[in-house]
């Protein structure tokens, strides 16, 4: 009986159902081998020999497959149809070599969708493992290892607080940092437009914009001031307008091609705010359930039978007018699409989103995929674009109105792609005839300012990386996750903002390893790796050429001192760290002491800040960057709010941990004057002297406790606002309550805390019950001090930033719990009936693949792919 190996138990269960009792279907749980996380796993001195190790969690899975092969003579490797899947098959073949040598037959099959027809057809077309794809994987894995294990230690030694660098990750980070520096360097330019509200002889209103003034066509900046705009308004007001021309042009819009990995991630981000990791997790579950084709692909063509099925479904749902005369064919623009070649589409075109029982994230994503696929085979939308020009008799003034009418909606009936930057839609114009007059109802000047380039979202960053040829579709999610997990970048309102650590790492690499963060160099290396996967280049030649120059660049940094590195980075970032001042004074001169010069410094925490060279006499500090969204950008550091009752100045300042208030100045006798950070919800712009003194005078004495006479106080601490009585601390919900709480309320809060047990918190109530774990026991979403987490038995797994406690599904929770249990030892399941027996076809041979580990599929599959970053 043939042994079929796939990556995940969910996939194994589905395929076992299709193949029947004549096959034993087992799961490898992702990669079974990897490079040990230690120096020397790739040896450039010995022809880039790579030392592989079977992971501890994978040993039992390899043993289960080996046991099955003792009685079965055929091994079929049915891992995913991309380069990573090919690598997993190769690793399995190598790890099982002792068993396979005993005359066993080994073959490789691939299918783009987990459907009965696709799986059974694939079994009829076995082949051997594609060594070219394996070589491309080996090259990427070796490059990522060599960069990570060689460059990261340089960062640790030369740039305190830096965590690591990566071959593609560092280039992605540079994109975000470069964009932020563009925004900071941007200077807005003022310009004006003039619009007129006009009326036809039939009383219908429409709007037109001034395009010609003084007989000359206007450019964007030709009306630069309010005075110039007023003159333009007067020029239009003083003249009668007549319709000069009316031009109506037919136009059409063709549908978008079906999804590939990168476009799916972009659209899920635009429409649902899904991060790339969340999107791919939902897509993985849809694929394993057999609802969609393989989701890691840079192909956009569709199988002929799928095209015909889509056309039939369009005709059935919308009628023959929506079906084009001939099928639409889409060709991939990529020179070498090394991933699975078909687009991401539903496996059954008749399975509409409302006909399937899916979790919320999966439902939204499937709806998106289904609509995009159906729309891609629909008729074009037909419309009419109308342009109306109106002019004065002397031709000194001319205005233009534009509009658009949809004559036939075509594919727009089903789907319209989201936009990264919304434009104003053109409205429909009333009936306007050439030569007729237009009455003026109002003429309005409008002020505008040029806008800086927008910060990247995950969607626009993926799009930009794809345009530059950096990375590949299967790696984008892991790259974006890595730079956020390492605190190089934070996501705020779906925009990616570089942290200070990210800026410093980028500045360091740009100065000392410039070539390796250049976009063209990284894209060219990707092209070379594509050549390897196509069998056109030897992967060890690629490694040797890269290593020769890279190791030399590493050697050049051996004698660098930290002070020298900071000085170089300080100089490199100078234009952005010390922008010109309005008064023309030296941007590096300390505004507090007036004599010290500002320099870049690093903190023990790993962050960076700007500090005065006269430290410790002058303790002025500020962050290296203050964005317009931070609220702290609008006030000058050291702003004097007033004086306290003793005549000491109270100032508002900005430190490396955010805005704070300070009483007095640092002196030799008092090097640390009283300070207080602004609590959450307080903005620098709204701060007054009175509120600053309220902060500086904390803790606030409420009065003696009626029971024992001990003083009750209110204050703001590390974990937020609280009231204190003796050794009892009781948290308050709002910082404002610290300044208003009275004795009755304070006694009540303290009593509630005491009733729960001295020094202990109340038992947290679950936010949601997700369902029952396969081994028994409820799985819950819980609130925590450091964020929400999922809980089962004694296993607590923190929710990632891109998973909301309101939308997390049971499957996602089980994957997190399995991953957490794998890291910290096996969780002890609640006492319950024995776990469900393994799949019928697997029989006793699948006993090693126990049910508790079954839910590790998503995590185990994602982990090896994340290593590509």
C-alpha atoms as one frame of an Amber mdcrd trajectory, in Angstrom:
protein
   0.000   0.000   0.000   1.646   3.294  -1.095   2.620   5.807   1.582   1.676
   9.385   0.616   3.327  12.240   2.543   1.940  15.780   2.659   2.780  18.715
   4.954  -0.217  19.043   7.246  -2.704  16.706   8.941  -5.627  18.747   7.592
  -4.361  18.183   4.070  -3.664  14.513   4.876  -7.227  14.004   6.079  -8.737
  15.503   2.913  -6.435  13.585   0.547  -6.963  10.328   2.437 -10.699  10.757
   1.813 -10.087  11.150  -1.935  -7.584   8.288  -2.325  -9.434   5.765  -0.156
  -8.241   2.791   1.868  -5.619   1.785  -0.693  -3.214   4.490   0.504  -1.587
   5.467   3.804  -1.551   9.264   4.028   0.790  10.827   6.612   1.836  14.397
   7.453   5.415  15.674   7.748   4.219  18.780   9.646   6.170  21.129   7.388
   9.944  20.944   7.069  11.560  18.009   8.828  15.142  19.355   8.649  16.854
  22.709   8.874  20.261  24.268   9.412  21.172  24.258  13.130  21.051  27.771
  14.570  24.787  27.941  15.221  27.911  29.067  13.463  29.313  26.661  10.856
  26.098  25.164   9.531  27.124  26.479   6.107  30.836  26.121   5.433  32.114
  28.424   2.643  35.601  26.943   3.041  34.428  23.499   1.926  32.350  24.240
  -1.159  29.437  25.561   0.930  28.751  22.255   2.622  25.481  22.465   4.561
  24.875  20.580   7.801  21.241  19.590   8.271  19.507  18.499  11.447  16.151
  16.809  11.951  14.160  19.014  14.302  13.200  17.489  17.660   9.473  17.864
  16.917   9.938  16.242  13.500  11.691  13.068  14.636   8.465  11.305  15.588
   6.906  12.206  12.222   9.926  10.873  10.317   9.801   7.699  12.435   6.101
   7.244  11.628   6.814   7.467   7.903   9.782   5.082   8.226   7.617   2.587
  10.145   4.962   2.688   7.412   7.637   2.061   4.759   8.714  -1.148   6.502
   5.621  -2.842   5.100   4.899  -0.555   2.131   7.182  -0.414  -0.914   6.069
   2.865  -2.491   6.686   6.378  -1.148   4.821   9.237  -2.851   5.950  12.741
  -1.906   2.921  15.019  -2.406   4.080  18.270  -0.820   3.094  21.704  -2.118
   3.682  22.563  -5.810   6.285  25.309  -5.252   9.997  25.547  -4.540   9.446
  25.202  -0.793   7.310  22.119  -1.296  10.013  20.636  -3.530  12.543  21.288
  -0.755  10.365  19.516   1.829  10.144  16.468  -0.451  13.927  16.523  -0.902
  14.478  16.745   2.857  12.118  13.832   3.427  13.922  11.765   0.816  17.285
  12.531   2.477  16.030  11.925   6.030  14.439   8.595   4.999  17.461   7.462
   2.964  18.268   4.418   5.194  14.710   3.138   4.745  14.460   4.017   1.061
  17.699   2.209   0.159  16.042  -1.125   0.739  14.558  -1.210  -2.742  11.688
   1.180  -2.161  10.143   3.155  -5.014  10.049   6.938  -4.519   8.121   9.429
  -6.670   6.957  13.041  -6.499   3.480  14.278  -7.426   2.008  17.787  -7.367
  -1.506  19.157  -7.570  -2.588  22.773  -7.592  -5.867  22.148  -5.783  -6.965
  19.628  -3.174  -9.912  18.233  -5.100 -10.632  14.615  -5.954 -10.038  15.111
  -9.661  -6.788  17.037  -9.161  -5.388  14.541  -6.638  -6.305  11.393  -8.576
  -4.978  12.903 -11.827  -1.690  13.827 -10.132  -1.222  10.229  -8.953  -1.201
   9.167 -12.607   1.726  11.504 -13.400   4.536  10.767 -10.923   8.026  12.230
 -11.422  11.253  12.627  -9.492  12.168  15.525  -7.216  13.152  18.550  -9.343
  16.798  19.142  -8.445  16.863  22.615 -10.035  14.131  23.816  -7.662  15.956
  22.169  -4.766  19.201  23.919  -5.743  17.385  27.263  -5.804  16.083  26.532
  -2.303  19.573  25.541  -1.105  21.040  28.754  -2.519  18.434  30.936  -0.811
  18.751  29.100   2.486  22.550  29.337   2.412  22.487  33.033   1.497  19.999
  33.860   4.239  22.054  31.886   6.750  25.376  33.467   5.733  23.978  36.996
   5.865  22.146  36.427   9.136  24.940  34.630  11.004  27.712  36.856   9.658
  26.186  40.310   9.568  24.037  40.144  12.708  27.032  39.743  15.092  28.607
  42.814  13.463  25.453  44.751  14.285  25.430  43.510  17.879  29.035  44.609
  18.438  29.028  47.892  16.549  25.457  49.141  17.037  24.059  48.521  20.550
  20.405  47.503  20.532  20.351  46.222  16.938  18.897  42.727  16.745  19.661
  41.281  13.343  19.905  41.870   9.620  18.616  39.845   6.696  19.305  39.634
   2.988  15.826  40.771   1.910  14.510  42.032   5.239  17.116  44.822   5.426
  16.276  46.058   1.927  12.576  46.065   2.789  13.384  48.075   5.919  15.384
  50.543   3.845  12.325  51.175   1.650  10.299  52.164   4.713  13.075  54.326
   6.194  13.772  56.058   2.860  10.077  56.895   2.508   9.981  58.346   6.040
  13.017  60.495   5.285  11.291  61.748   2.120   8.297  62.729   4.230  10.465
  64.541   6.775  12.366  66.409   4.070   9.152  67.392   2.288   8.207  71.071
   2.216   4.593  71.818   1.325   3.896  74.187  -1.568   0.772  76.321  -1.656
  -1.476  76.588  -4.715  -5.062  77.571  -5.462  -7.834  76.440  -7.765 -11.016
  78.243  -8.804 -14.319  76.434  -9.324 -17.611  77.831 -10.580 -21.106  76.541
  -9.854 -22.945  76.920 -13.186 -26.550  76.441 -14.362 -27.834  75.420 -17.798
 -30.813  77.194 -19.415 -32.907  74.247 -18.217 -32.000  74.948 -14.575 -29.591
  72.009 -14.059 -26.477  72.708 -11.997 -22.943  71.486 -12.636 -19.421  72.431
 -11.573 -16.506  73.539 -13.762 -12.899  74.413 -12.943 -10.860  77.323 -14.267
  -8.325  76.070 -16.852  -7.415  79.221 -18.846  -6.717  82.645 -17.388  -5.537
  85.690 -19.328  -5.654  83.615 -22.504  -3.016  81.191 -21.144  -3.527  77.598
 -20.014  -3.028  77.259 -16.276  -0.478  74.894 -14.757  -0.833  73.504 -11.246
   1.107  76.267  -9.484   0.045  79.250 -11.636  -2.269  80.566  -8.899   0.129
  80.553  -5.926  -1.556  82.886  -3.406  -4.923  84.028  -2.086  -4.445  87.393
  -3.796  -3.861  85.725  -7.165  -6.909  83.507  -6.589  -9.062  86.560  -5.859
  -7.960  88.193  -9.118  -8.910  84.992 -10.959 -12.339  84.995  -9.277 -12.893
  88.595 -10.391 -11.859  87.728 -13.950 -14.459  84.949 -14.117 -17.139  87.024
 -12.393 -16.747  89.890 -14.833 -17.330  87.744 -17.942 -20.243  85.845 -19.417
 -19.643  82.183 -20.232 -20.806  80.187 -23.241 -20.417  76.483 -23.941 -17.495
  76.302 -26.361 -17.537  72.536 -26.992 -19.098  69.305 -25.770 -17.161  66.121
 -26.443 -18.498  62.692 -25.533 -16.090  59.782 -25.977 -16.890  56.107 -25.498
 -14.546  54.241 -23.179 -14.249  50.774 -21.732 -12.641  49.121 -18.709 -11.406
  45.570 -18.814 -11.519  43.335 -15.732  -8.504  42.699 -13.534  -6.601  39.414
 -13.823  -7.244  36.777 -11.165  -5.195  36.843  -7.981  -1.634  35.766  -7.425
  -0.036  35.872  -3.969   1.113  39.489  -3.968  -2.104  40.960  -5.423  -4.204
  38.920  -2.978  -2.177  40.312  -0.067  -2.531  43.855  -1.423  -6.288  43.635
  -1.908  -6.894  41.954   1.466  -4.954  44.813   3.060  -6.886  47.506   1.161
 -10.355  46.073   1.670 -10.114  44.388   5.088  -6.954  45.788   6.701  -5.523
  42.248   6.816  -1.793  41.944   7.330   0.093  39.710   4.915   0.526  37.023
   7.598  -3.181  37.021   8.496  -4.128  36.885   4.821  -1.856  33.920   4.086
  -3.041  32.074   7.195  -6.666  32.318   6.054  -5.696  31.346   2.495  -3.756
  28.313   3.790  -6.868  27.026   5.578  -9.037  27.589   2.511  -6.533  25.646
   0.405  -6.287  22.742   2.857 -10.088  22.546   2.976 -10.150  22.217  -0.817
 -11.925  25.519  -1.467  -9.169  27.343  -3.424  -6.106  26.470  -5.473  -2.591
  26.789  -4.064  -2.059  30.240  -2.576   1.700  30.771  -3.084   2.022  31.601
  -6.749   3.110  34.359  -9.081   1.072  32.942 -11.966  -2.149  34.574 -13.213
  -3.246  32.119 -15.885  -6.173  29.799 -15.228  -6.718  26.178 -16.200  -8.933
  25.870 -19.325 -11.569  23.863 -17.485 -11.733  26.553 -14.769 -12.163  29.258
 -17.420 -15.098  27.401 -18.972 -16.631  26.781 -15.528 -16.378  30.503 -14.740
 -18.038  31.441 -18.051 -20.869  28.975 -17.389 -21.403  30.429 -13.904 -21.438
  34.000 -15.254 -24.053  33.064 -17.860 -26.179  31.304 -15.256 -26.057  34.175
 -12.755 -25.978  37.296 -14.936 -26.971  36.342 -18.486 -25.195  36.065 -21.832
 -24.505  39.829 -22.075 -21.945  39.476 -19.304 -20.007  36.685 -21.033 -17.424
  37.898 -23.578 -17.343  36.258 -27.014 -14.042  34.505 -26.287 -12.406  33.477
 -23.003 -10.000  35.966 -21.452  -6.413  34.728 -21.282  -3.919  36.282 -18.865
  -0.169  35.897 -19.200   2.360  36.295 -16.418   4.758  39.206 -16.839   7.377
  37.586 -14.611  10.359  36.296 -16.588  10.561  33.158 -14.483   7.546  32.411
 -12.327   9.215  29.865 -10.120   6.212  29.201  -7.903   3.056  27.235  -8.745
   1.932  28.440 -12.134  -1.841  28.807 -11.880  -3.640  31.758 -10.281  -5.437
  31.675  -6.931  -9.044  30.740  -7.701 -11.979  28.754  -6.283 -11.823  25.045
  -7.027 -15.581  25.074  -7.694 -16.961  28.169  -9.442 -20.506  27.300  -8.367
 -19.507  27.400  -4.680 -20.439  30.991  -3.874 -19.293  32.465  -0.539 -22.746
  32.233   1.023 -22.939  28.511   0.267 -19.911  27.567   2.409 -19.570  27.402
   6.194 -16.403  29.373   6.893 -14.755  31.324   9.713 -15.070  35.146   9.333
 -11.550  35.755   7.955 -11.816  32.821   5.578 -15.268  33.942   4.426 -14.053
  37.471   3.614 -11.018  36.162   1.749 -12.950  33.510  -0.164 -15.566  36.118
  -1.151 -12.731  38.283  -2.497 -11.154  35.401  -4.455 -14.472  34.173  -5.851
 -15.547  37.635  -7.037 -12.155  38.466  -8.566 -12.060  35.140 -10.408 -15.602
  35.428 -11.767 -15.053  39.087 -12.731 -11.832  38.221 -14.595 -13.878  36.310
 -17.194 -16.703  38.851 -17.551 -17.381  41.435 -20.256 -15.729  44.837 -20.129
 -17.574  47.779 -18.597 -18.682  50.351 -21.184 -18.957  54.015 -20.332 -19.109
  57.461 -21.841 -16.741  60.247 -20.783 -17.958  63.794 -21.419 -15.802  66.935
 -21.456 -17.440  70.369 -21.589 -15.372  73.528 -22.226 -16.872  76.941 -21.453
 -15.226  80.220 -22.498 -15.723  83.976 -22.378 -16.217  85.907 -25.610 -12.710
  87.433 -25.379 -11.128  83.979 -24.741  -9.431  85.321 -21.597 -11.229  82.867
 -19.332 -12.020  79.193 -19.914 -13.465  76.526 -17.607 -13.859  72.760 -17.962
 -16.387  70.293 -16.589 -15.951  66.513 -16.856 -18.274  63.632 -16.175 -18.680
  59.937 -16.762 -21.686  57.714 -17.390 -21.617  53.913 -17.091 -23.569  52.524
 -20.047 -23.004  48.846 -19.203 -21.507  47.739 -15.891 -19.987  44.464 -17.127
 -17.486  43.045 -14.592 -18.160  46.018 -12.267 -21.419  44.298 -11.375 -19.327
  41.829  -9.369 -16.023  43.425  -8.434 -13.976  46.615  -8.381 -10.378  46.713
  -7.167  -9.563  48.814  -4.120  -7.305  51.842  -4.412  -4.295  52.813  -2.352
  -4.914  56.532  -2.894  -8.520  57.390  -3.568  -9.227  59.827  -6.388 -12.367
  61.869  -6.796 -14.875  60.049  -8.948 -16.203  61.968 -11.924 -19.930  62.592
 -11.607 -22.576  62.531 -14.280 -23.162  65.813 -16.131 -26.604  67.173 -17.088
 -27.589  67.766 -20.704 -25.371  70.587 -22.026 -25.529  71.921 -25.588 -22.780
  73.664 -27.519 -23.270  77.433 -27.904 -25.718  77.874 -25.042 -24.982  80.273
 -22.171 -24.171  79.176 -18.630 -25.355  81.209 -15.663 -22.903  81.686 -12.775
 -24.341  80.851  -9.341 -21.094  81.056  -7.382 -17.328  81.194  -7.893 -15.153
  79.698  -5.180 -11.379  79.828  -4.735  -9.874  76.827  -2.889  -6.510  76.633
  -1.187  -4.372  73.496  -1.544  -0.984  72.331  -0.362   1.139  69.674  -1.976
   1.218  66.505   0.090   4.251  64.407   1.048   4.457  60.873  -0.318   2.255
  58.604   1.815   3.752  56.111   4.232   3.732  52.553   3.019   0.943  50.187
   3.942   1.601  46.465   3.709  -0.273  46.546   0.387   1.765  49.366  -1.160
   5.031  47.974   0.223   4.384  44.557  -1.313   3.504  46.278  -4.575   6.739
  48.303  -4.489   8.891  45.265  -3.669   7.271  43.408  -6.542   7.987  46.316
  -8.914  11.651  46.375  -7.841  11.998  42.594  -8.056  12.894  42.288  -4.359
  11.863  39.055  -2.654   9.257  36.689  -4.001   5.504  36.291  -3.294   5.974
  33.441  -0.832   8.392  35.527   1.291   6.537  38.841   1.641   4.419  37.840
   4.650   7.387  36.545   6.662   9.527  39.604   5.808   6.849  42.050   6.974
   6.295  40.032  10.149  10.028  39.905  10.920  10.700  43.647  10.720   7.721
  44.318  13.004   8.602  41.581  15.499  12.127  43.012  15.818  10.745  46.479
  16.603  12.335  47.981  13.503   8.927  49.058  12.227   5.563  49.636  13.851
   2.146  49.611  12.215  -0.131  52.523  13.061  -3.519  52.887  11.356  -2.290
  50.345   8.801   0.740  52.552   7.936   4.309  51.323   8.434   6.476  53.720
  10.465  10.180  53.068  11.118  11.295  52.953  14.750  14.586  54.487  15.854
  16.232  51.040  15.822  15.155  50.546  12.229  16.596  53.926  11.211  19.930
  53.170  12.876  20.230  49.726  11.299  19.449  51.169   7.867  21.960  54.007
   8.358  24.636  51.541   9.487  24.080  49.190   6.553  23.879  52.072   4.069
  27.292  53.315   5.242  29.206  50.081   5.697  27.320  47.555   3.520  25.757
  49.849   0.928  25.867  47.317  -1.877  23.837  44.782   0.078  20.889  47.109
   0.687  20.798  48.453  -2.864  17.581  47.656  -4.673  19.235  46.761  -7.986
  21.769  44.428  -6.356  19.066  42.550  -4.430  16.832  42.296  -7.505  19.754
  41.007  -9.595  20.506  38.357  -6.975  16.863  37.274  -7.102  17.191  36.942
 -10.885  20.265  34.759 -10.463  18.344  32.525  -8.062  15.540  32.306 -10.614
  18.145  31.178 -13.157  19.161  28.435 -10.718  15.545  27.254 -10.401  15.329
  27.168 -14.212  18.480  25.028 -14.368  20.441  27.782 -16.166  22.999  28.547
 -13.444  24.981  26.588 -10.828  23.927  27.593  -7.343  27.401  27.193  -5.830
  28.788  29.685  -8.334  26.176  32.188  -7.149  27.135  31.523  -3.530  30.875
  31.806  -4.233  30.526  35.127  -6.065  28.363  36.594  -3.306  30.539  35.325
  -0.455  33.803  36.615  -1.928  32.676  40.255  -1.798  30.465  39.973   1.270
  33.143  38.427   3.499  35.555  41.159   2.422  33.015  43.819   3.435  32.600
  42.110   6.823  36.380  42.076   7.348  36.572  45.835   6.759  34.366  46.475
   9.818  36.556  44.480  12.236  38.377  47.504  13.655  35.397  49.843  13.842
  34.723  51.433  17.242  31.179  52.112  18.470  31.948  55.819  18.811  33.172
  55.917  15.226  30.012  54.169  14.014  27.736  56.584  15.890  29.684  59.554
  14.531  29.297  58.240  10.977  25.572  57.603  11.422  25.160  61.016  13.072
  26.732  62.615  10.025  24.730  60.471   7.597  21.401  61.315   9.266  22.400
  64.928   9.986  20.006  66.662   7.547  17.081  64.816   9.126  18.228  64.855
  12.765  19.073  68.578  12.755  16.846  70.395  10.234  17.453  74.121   9.628
  15.992  76.447  12.256  13.711  79.343  11.411  16.085  81.862  12.996  19.053
  80.582  11.007  21.012  79.506  14.110  23.174  76.381  14.304  20.781  73.383
  14.225  23.184  71.405  16.437  23.369  74.023  19.190  21.592  72.941  22.402
  18.574  75.182  23.003  18.633  74.582  26.760  22.227  75.329  27.818  23.106
  77.372  24.732  26.703  76.114  24.524  26.596  72.321  24.064  26.337  70.634
  20.692  23.790  67.933  19.973  24.953  64.409  19.171  23.433  61.017  18.440
  23.606  58.678  21.437  22.380  55.163  22.194  20.557  54.030  25.307  20.978
  50.789  27.218  17.527  49.809  26.054  18.835  49.766  22.480  17.029  52.896
  21.354  18.700  56.065  20.152  18.227  59.700  21.059  19.725  63.127  20.589
  21.573  64.441  23.652  23.614  67.509  24.613  27.401  67.224  24.587  27.524
  69.047  27.957  26.063  66.059  29.815  25.812  65.700  32.829  25.691  69.468
  33.359  22.983  69.689  30.674  20.526  66.788  30.482  18.643  67.894  27.393
  17.440  64.954  25.251  14.944  64.366  22.463  14.038  61.435  20.210  15.789
  61.140  16.869  12.461  61.440  15.058   9.107  62.944  15.892   6.403  62.250
  13.355   3.415  64.409  12.690   1.163  61.716  14.130   2.847  61.609  17.502
   1.275  64.641  19.043   4.674  65.650  20.404   5.690  67.197  17.131   3.957
  70.477  17.716   5.868  71.761  20.738   9.470  72.952  21.118  11.564  70.993
  23.562  11.994  72.881  26.838   8.800  74.937  26.333   8.193  77.001  29.483
   4.642  76.578  30.796   5.098  78.969  33.736   6.491  78.982  37.270   5.493
  77.134  40.430   4.825  78.792  43.782   8.567  78.948  44.479   9.406  80.623
  41.168  10.911  77.501  39.570  10.227  77.142  35.832   7.887  74.320  34.763
   8.769  73.081  31.299   7.315  70.681  28.757   9.993  68.452  27.245  10.318
  65.488  24.926  12.484  62.568  26.030  13.303  59.251  24.493  10.292  57.744
  26.285   7.913  60.487  25.160   6.763  63.909  26.427   7.167  64.832  30.103
   7.075  67.861  32.405   9.946  69.033  34.584  10.241  71.416  37.542  13.450
  73.469  37.544  16.750  72.630  35.857  19.468  70.079  36.574  22.252  71.440
  38.801  25.298  69.994  40.505  23.340  69.816  43.817  20.180  68.438  42.193
  21.205  66.526  39.036  17.722  64.978  38.689  14.965  67.606  38.968  11.352
  66.413  39.504   9.817  64.968  36.336   6.532  63.327  35.365   5.552  61.635
  32.100   2.311  62.619  30.421  -0.243  59.852  31.056  -2.088  58.127  28.251
  -4.649  60.408  26.638  -2.874  63.642  27.571  -1.491  65.571  24.600   1.337
  68.140  24.752  -0.807  70.661  22.886  -3.517  70.674  25.582  -1.176  70.760
  28.585  -1.453  73.802  30.881   0.663  74.936  33.836  -2.107  73.861  36.225
  -2.242  70.312  34.860   1.548  70.078  34.753   1.716  70.995  38.456  -0.968
  68.388  39.194   1.337  65.750  37.680   4.456  67.029  39.449   2.668  67.099
  42.833   1.744  63.412  42.748   1.191  61.332  44.800  -1.988  63.096  45.872
  -2.995  62.612  49.515  -6.716  61.795  49.745  -6.850  61.473  53.518  -6.607
  58.990  56.409  -8.445  55.683  55.958 -11.515  55.576  58.233 -10.645  52.068
  59.455  -7.028  52.493  60.632  -6.054  56.090  59.967  -3.322  55.228  57.446
  -2.951  57.740  54.635  -4.690  56.891  51.336  -2.909  58.256  48.249  -3.564
  58.402  44.510  -0.803  58.390  41.894   0.244  57.201  38.438   2.751  54.381
  38.301   4.416  52.073  35.854   1.197  50.133  35.264  -1.142  53.116  35.234
  -3.214  55.110  37.752  -3.873  53.649  41.222  -4.858  54.333  44.839  -2.682
  53.089  47.701  -3.483  52.162  51.289  -0.619  50.641  53.231   0.687  47.781
  51.091  -2.485  47.555  49.002  -2.460  49.037  45.497  -5.749  49.201  43.579
  -5.784  50.181  39.905  -7.973  52.949  38.527  -9.467  52.891  35.038  -8.728
  56.513  34.109  -5.759  58.791  34.864  -8.146  61.732  35.395  -9.640  59.947
  38.412  -6.302  60.281  40.240  -6.995  64.015  40.639 -10.708  63.774  41.522
 -11.240  60.556  43.490 -12.664  61.076  46.977 -12.384  58.982  50.120 -15.652
  57.040  49.672 -14.708  55.899  46.170 -11.083  55.168  47.213 -12.243  53.004
  50.164 -14.597  51.114  47.832 -11.841  50.408  45.262  -9.397  49.305  47.987
 -12.044  47.060  49.577 -12.722  45.371  46.259  -8.998  44.718  45.815  -8.664
  43.368  49.375 -11.662  41.065  48.875  -9.877  39.476  45.934  -6.836  38.718
  48.070  -3.941  40.933  49.099  -1.482  41.459  46.276  -3.505  39.418  43.809
  -5.656  40.429  40.912  -9.223  39.355  40.320  -9.686  36.256  38.258  -9.812
  37.454  34.672 -13.052  36.781  32.847 -12.785  35.316  29.331 -13.475  37.658
  26.433 -14.773  34.810  24.259 -15.255  31.033  24.331 -13.983  29.664  21.009
 -15.010  26.052  21.419 -13.656  22.710  22.581 -10.080  21.483  22.058  -9.814
  18.104  20.265  -8.336  16.683  23.513 -11.052  18.142  25.692 -11.322  21.390
  27.565 -12.573  24.767  26.430 -10.406  27.192  24.421 -10.898  30.809  25.525
  -9.705  34.294  24.635  -8.474  36.028  27.794  -7.434  39.611  28.626  -3.867
  40.018  29.863  -1.548  42.723  31.161   0.572  42.407  28.033  -2.306  41.934
  25.629  -5.004  39.317  24.887  -4.123  35.616  24.690  -5.755  32.263  24.065
  -5.912  29.734  26.901  -6.366  25.974  26.980  -5.578  23.849  30.038  -2.247
  25.272  31.286  -1.154  26.652  27.919  -1.367  30.426  27.370  -0.493  31.689
  23.874  -0.282  35.419  23.191  -2.276  36.688  20.205  -0.094  38.229  17.455
  -0.666  41.923  16.704  -2.513  41.138  13.474  -5.083  38.883  15.191  -7.974
  40.604  16.950  -9.541  38.947  20.044 -12.925  39.696  18.457 -12.204  37.796
  15.226  -9.686  35.065  16.129 -11.009  31.630  15.153 -10.758  28.270  16.884
  -8.387  26.969  14.188  -6.081  29.971  14.648  -6.166  29.522  18.420  -5.367
  25.799  18.154  -2.367  26.569  15.928  -1.050  29.112  18.470  -1.600  26.700
  21.360   0.173  23.886  19.494   3.118  26.145  18.720   3.340  27.338  22.337
   3.103  23.799  23.692   5.850  22.709  21.287   8.226  25.376  22.629   7.575
  24.836  26.294   6.954  21.129  26.531   3.775  19.149  26.025   0.646  20.511
  27.634  -1.207  18.179  29.913  -4.675  17.752  28.458  -7.752  17.690  30.718
  -9.002  14.245  31.597 -11.423  13.133  28.937 -12.212  10.284  26.636  -9.396
   9.088  24.418  -8.585  11.149  21.348 -10.352  10.278  18.118  -8.766   7.433
  16.160  -6.565   8.255  13.210  -7.899   8.266   9.660  -9.293   4.879   8.696
  -6.939   4.340   5.792  -3.885   5.044   7.884  -4.771   2.282  10.312  -2.352
   1.383  13.081   0.565   2.821  11.125  -0.497   6.430  11.815  -0.534   5.999
  15.570   2.604   8.100  15.846   0.787  11.109  14.362  -1.382  11.733  17.413
  -4.310  14.128  17.344  -2.932  16.695  19.866  -0.205  17.631  17.415  -2.591
  17.786  14.477  -3.356  21.431  14.973   0.309  22.378  14.568  -0.138  22.337
  10.811  -0.409  26.055  10.242   2.396  26.935  12.640   4.695  24.164  11.465
   4.144  25.086   7.850   4.637  28.801   8.447   7.819  28.456  10.489  10.124
  27.133   7.764   8.767  29.643   5.240   9.433  32.487   7.673  13.105  31.524
   7.641  13.342  32.933   4.113  13.279  36.498   5.379
